[in-house]
Amino acid sequence: MKHTTKLLALLLTLGLLLTACADQSNQPGQPDDQSAPAADSADHTDSTDSSAGDGGEAGEEPGLRSFSAATLDGGSFSPEDIAAKDVTVINFWALSCAPCIAEMPDLAAFAAALPENVGVATVCLDGYGDQETALEVLEGTDLVSATVISGNGDLASLCSALIYTPTTVLVDGEGTLMEVIVGGQADLSGTYLAAVNKVLAASGKAEISLAE
């Protein structure tokens, strides 16, 4: 799949469609120069786009191929985790973003209903240093082990390009950025399932359905 618009330009364009409900400051310093600056929060819109754009090396599409990250439960998230799935859905959110927190139960339910070849991870942009609050938000969900609180490399670059939260991206098994969804979704499962199946179809893989 060839994209013609740079990732940053895409996120800027999508961001202009939204109304910010709060400004957010950058995260505090993180170990090993892991950095993921926070974005503004947006309380609505069903914006999606697959024109992820050119990025990285010349001719290389933008994505998450080189990074390391620490998760809320003390574990890690890496390109190897992405490679283990046909599609990975990554939701960027913030503790200071009410729409982000409001949709967490729906996101957790969506993740729990997915087959093994599709993964879900989240990135809490302001969770480092406030892990206790993040744990409270995610209490009782499997998202605790899949929530990044610090990261570097391509992940930090992507975080720096974000303007609003929540923003959700979908990457294929090679880490290529395939879809971007900006804003809270009235029908989260339906919107995300359609995006997952679009990525699977682009890779020549069978579509999925959610477990009842």
GROMACS .gro file of C-alpha atoms in nm:
model
  212
    1MET     CA    1   0.000   0.000   0.000
    2LYS     CA    2   0.142   0.334  -0.105
    3HIS     CA    3   0.067   0.643   0.098
    4THR     CA    4   0.132   0.995  -0.020
    5THR     CA    5   0.074   1.215   0.285
    6LYS     CA    6   0.322   1.234   0.569
    7LEU     CA    7   0.206   1.099   0.904
    8LEU     CA    8   0.243   1.432   1.078
    9ALA     CA    9   0.040   1.608   0.811
   10LEU     CA   10  -0.230   1.342   0.844
   11LEU     CA   11  -0.256   1.383   1.218
   12LEU     CA   12  -0.261   1.761   1.183
   13THR     CA   13  -0.540   1.737   0.926
   14LEU     CA   14  -0.747   1.503   1.141
   15GLY     CA   15  -0.679   1.716   1.446
   16LEU     CA   16  -0.824   2.022   1.276
   17LEU     CA   17  -1.156   1.839   1.251
   18LEU     CA   18  -1.185   1.822   1.628
   19THR     CA   19  -1.250   2.061   1.914
   20ALA     CA   20  -0.994   2.035   2.193
   21CYS     CA   21  -1.146   2.018   2.541
   22ALA     CA   22  -0.823   2.069   2.737
   23ASP     CA   23  -0.456   2.143   2.690
   24GLN     CA   24  -0.208   1.898   2.841
   25SER     CA   25   0.155   1.941   2.936
   26ASN     CA   26   0.440   1.711   2.842
   27GLN     CA   27   0.513   1.414   3.061
   28PRO     CA   28   0.778   1.434   3.332
   29GLY     CA   29   1.124   1.296   3.260
   30GLN     CA   30   1.134   0.924   3.201
   31PRO     CA   31   1.416   0.670   3.235
   32ASP     CA   32   1.648   0.591   2.944
   33ASP     CA   33   1.530   0.899   2.754
   34GLN     CA   34   1.194   0.731   2.699
   35SER     CA   35   0.960   1.006   2.596
   36ALA     CA   36   0.601   1.027   2.485
   37PRO     CA   37   0.466   1.386   2.506
   38ALA     CA   38   0.097   1.422   2.575
   39ALA     CA   39  -0.157   1.557   2.332
   40ASP     CA   40  -0.471   1.764   2.361
   41SER     CA   41  -0.791   1.576   2.437
   42ALA     CA   42  -1.096   1.564   2.210
   43ASP     CA   43  -1.443   1.475   2.321
   44HIS     CA   44  -1.595   1.357   1.996
   45THR     CA   45  -1.574   1.261   1.629
   46ASP     CA   46  -1.554   0.947   1.428
   47SER     CA   47  -1.259   1.043   1.212
   48THR     CA   48  -1.071   0.763   1.039
   49ASP     CA   49  -0.807   0.772   0.769
   50SER     CA   50  -0.581   0.517   0.602
   51SER     CA   51  -0.348   0.766   0.429
   52ALA     CA   52  -0.075   0.725   0.685
   53GLY     CA   53   0.190   0.881   0.468
   54ASP     CA   54   0.561   0.841   0.399
   55GLY     CA   55   0.803   0.849   0.689
   56GLY     CA   56   1.127   0.719   0.830
   57GLU     CA   57   1.380   0.619   0.565
   58ALA     CA   58   1.317   0.721   0.207
   59GLY     CA   59   1.044   0.500   0.062
   60GLU     CA   60   0.962   0.349   0.402
   61GLU     CA   61   0.610   0.387   0.531
   62PRO     CA   62   0.564   0.519   0.886
   63GLY     CA   63   0.521   0.275   1.166
   64LEU     CA   64   0.646   0.118   1.486
   65ARG     CA   65   0.951  -0.087   1.395
   66SER     CA   66   1.222   0.028   1.632
   67PHE     CA   67   1.136   0.113   1.993
   68SER     CA   68   1.125  -0.019   2.345
   69ALA     CA   69   0.856   0.052   2.601
   70ALA     CA   70   0.764  -0.023   2.961
   71THR     CA   71   0.412  -0.126   3.061
   72LEU     CA   72   0.203  -0.040   3.363
   73ASP     CA   73   0.251  -0.384   3.521
   74GLY     CA   74   0.631  -0.363   3.498
   75GLY     CA   75   0.655  -0.560   3.175
   76SER     CA   76   0.753  -0.448   2.826
   77PHE     CA   77   0.605  -0.384   2.483
   78SER     CA   78   0.818  -0.411   2.171
   79PRO     CA   79   0.813  -0.467   1.793
   80GLU     CA   80   0.820  -0.840   1.869
   81ASP     CA   81   0.475  -0.812   2.026
   82ILE     CA   82   0.349  -0.637   1.713
   83ALA     CA   83   0.509  -0.902   1.489
   84ALA     CA   84   0.322  -1.173   1.679
   85LYS     CA   85  -0.013  -1.035   1.557
   86ASP     CA   86  -0.163  -0.974   1.214
   87VAL     CA   87  -0.299  -0.640   1.341
   88THR     CA   88  -0.235  -0.445   1.660
   89VAL     CA   89  -0.473  -0.172   1.774
   90ILE     CA   90  -0.293   0.093   1.981
   91ASN     CA   91  -0.498   0.348   2.174
   92PHE     CA   92  -0.327   0.667   2.294
   93TRP     CA   93  -0.500   0.821   2.595
   94ALA     CA   94  -0.441   1.039   2.899
   95LEU     CA   95  -0.552   1.049   3.260
   96SER     CA   96  -0.651   1.414   3.203
   97CYS     CA   97  -0.876   1.318   2.910
   98ALA     CA   98  -1.231   1.245   3.026
   99PRO     CA   99  -1.345   1.100   2.689
  100CYS     CA  100  -1.049   0.862   2.698
  101ILE     CA  101  -1.140   0.729   3.040
  102ALA     CA  102  -1.510   0.707   2.951
  103GLU     CA  103  -1.442   0.471   2.661
  104MET     CA  104  -1.201   0.240   2.849
  105PRO     CA  105  -1.472  -0.015   2.940
  106ASP     CA  106  -1.572  -0.037   2.573
  107LEU     CA  107  -1.208  -0.072   2.468
  108ALA     CA  108  -1.153  -0.348   2.725
  109ALA     CA  109  -1.464  -0.533   2.605
  110PHE     CA  110  -1.349  -0.502   2.244
  111ALA     CA  111  -1.004  -0.638   2.332
  112ALA     CA  112  -1.154  -0.932   2.520
  113ALA     CA  113  -1.368  -1.030   2.220
  114LEU     CA  114  -1.083  -1.041   1.966
  115PRO     CA  115  -0.931  -1.357   1.820
  116GLU     CA  116  -0.565  -1.442   1.886
  117ASN     CA  117  -0.431  -1.283   1.567
  118VAL     CA  118  -0.538  -0.930   1.668
  119GLY     CA  119  -0.385  -0.747   1.962
  120VAL     CA  120  -0.469  -0.435   2.160
  121ALA     CA  121  -0.229  -0.209   2.348
  122THR     CA  122  -0.275   0.134   2.501
  123VAL     CA  123  -0.032   0.418   2.567
  124CYS     CA  124  -0.108   0.635   2.871
  125LEU     CA  125   0.064   0.958   2.776
  126ASP     CA  126   0.068   1.100   3.129
  127GLY     CA  127   0.078   0.774   3.323
  128TYR     CA  128   0.446   0.775   3.412
  129GLY     CA  129   0.472   0.896   3.770
  130ASP     CA  130   0.099   0.844   3.828
  131GLN     CA  131   0.074   0.469   3.785
  132GLU     CA  132  -0.168   0.437   4.076
  133THR     CA  133  -0.432   0.648   3.903
  134ALA     CA  134  -0.381   0.462   3.575
  135LEU     CA  135  -0.429   0.132   3.758
  136GLU     CA  136  -0.753   0.263   3.909
  137VAL     CA  137  -0.884   0.353   3.563
  138LEU     CA  138  -0.797   0.010   3.423
  139GLU     CA  139  -0.884  -0.194   3.732
  140GLY     CA  140  -1.036  -0.530   3.646
  141THR     CA  141  -0.930  -0.527   3.280
  142ASP     CA  142  -0.654  -0.707   3.091
  143LEU     CA  143  -0.544  -0.367   2.960
  144VAL     CA  144  -0.319  -0.323   3.266
  145SER     CA  145  -0.058  -0.556   3.119
  146ALA     CA  146  -0.088  -0.396   2.776
  147THR     CA  147  -0.066  -0.030   2.879
  148VAL     CA  148   0.257   0.151   2.798
  149ILE     CA  149   0.368   0.430   3.033
  150SER     CA  150   0.707   0.510   2.878
  151GLY     CA  151   0.876   0.444   2.546
  152ASN     CA  152   1.137   0.560   2.297
  153GLY     CA  153   1.228   0.534   1.929
  154ASP     CA  154   0.941   0.515   1.681
  155LEU     CA  155   0.686   0.509   1.962
  156ALA     CA  156   0.808   0.839   2.105
  157SER     CA  157   0.810   0.991   1.756
  158LEU     CA  158   0.450   0.888   1.701
  159CYS     CA  159   0.347   1.028   2.039
  160SER     CA  160   0.513   1.358   1.951
  161ALA     CA  161   0.299   1.381   1.636
  162LEU     CA  162  -0.029   1.344   1.823
  163ILE     CA  163  -0.251   1.646   1.874
  164TYR     CA  164  -0.561   1.504   2.040
  165THR     CA  165  -0.656   1.219   2.267
  166PRO     CA  166  -0.792   0.968   2.227
  167THR     CA  167  -0.614   0.872   1.907
  168THR     CA  168  -0.599   0.510   1.796
  169VAL     CA  169  -0.369   0.365   1.531
  170LEU     CA  170  -0.364   0.023   1.369
  171VAL     CA  171  -0.040  -0.138   1.257
  172ASP     CA  172   0.015  -0.459   1.067
  173GLY     CA  173   0.254  -0.737   1.167
  174GLU     CA  174   0.547  -0.546   1.018
  175GLY     CA  175   0.467  -0.241   1.229
  176THR     CA  176   0.345  -0.034   0.933
  177LEU     CA  177   0.089   0.230   1.028
  178MET     CA  178  -0.228   0.143   0.837
  179GLU     CA  179  -0.520   0.327   0.998
  180VAL     CA  180  -0.571   0.626   1.227
  181ILE     CA  181  -0.887   0.690   1.430
  182VAL     CA  182  -0.913   1.024   1.611
  183GLY     CA  183  -1.160   1.104   1.887
  184GLY     CA  184  -1.402   0.909   2.101
  185GLN     CA  185  -1.622   0.663   1.913
  186ALA     CA  186  -1.996   0.626   1.971
  187ASP     CA  187  -1.969   0.267   1.845
  188LEU     CA  188  -1.615   0.177   1.944
  189SER     CA  189  -1.637  -0.195   1.870
  190GLY     CA  190  -1.803  -0.140   1.532
  191THR     CA  191  -1.559   0.130   1.425
  192TYR     CA  192  -1.251  -0.060   1.541
  193LEU     CA  193  -1.370  -0.392   1.395
  194ALA     CA  194  -1.422  -0.230   1.055
  195ALA     CA  195  -1.072  -0.080   1.072
  196VAL     CA  196  -0.917  -0.414   1.174
  197ASN     CA  197  -1.086  -0.594   0.886
  198LYS     CA  198  -0.973  -0.324   0.645
  199VAL     CA  199  -0.612  -0.383   0.750
  200LEU     CA  200  -0.653  -0.761   0.730
  201ALA     CA  201  -0.803  -0.734   0.382
  202ALA     CA  202  -0.513  -0.515   0.268
  203SER     CA  203  -0.277  -0.790   0.383
  204GLY     CA  204  -0.473  -1.063   0.209
  205LYS     CA  205  -0.592  -1.214   0.537
  206ALA     CA  206  -0.936  -1.331   0.639
  207GLU     CA  207  -1.166  -1.090   0.816
  208ILE     CA  208  -1.262  -1.151   1.177
  209SER     CA  209  -1.570  -1.121   1.392
  210LEU     CA  210  -1.598  -1.053   1.764
  211ALA     CA  211  -1.672  -1.328   2.012
  212GLU     CA  212  -2.017  -1.310   2.168
   0.00000   0.00000   0.00000
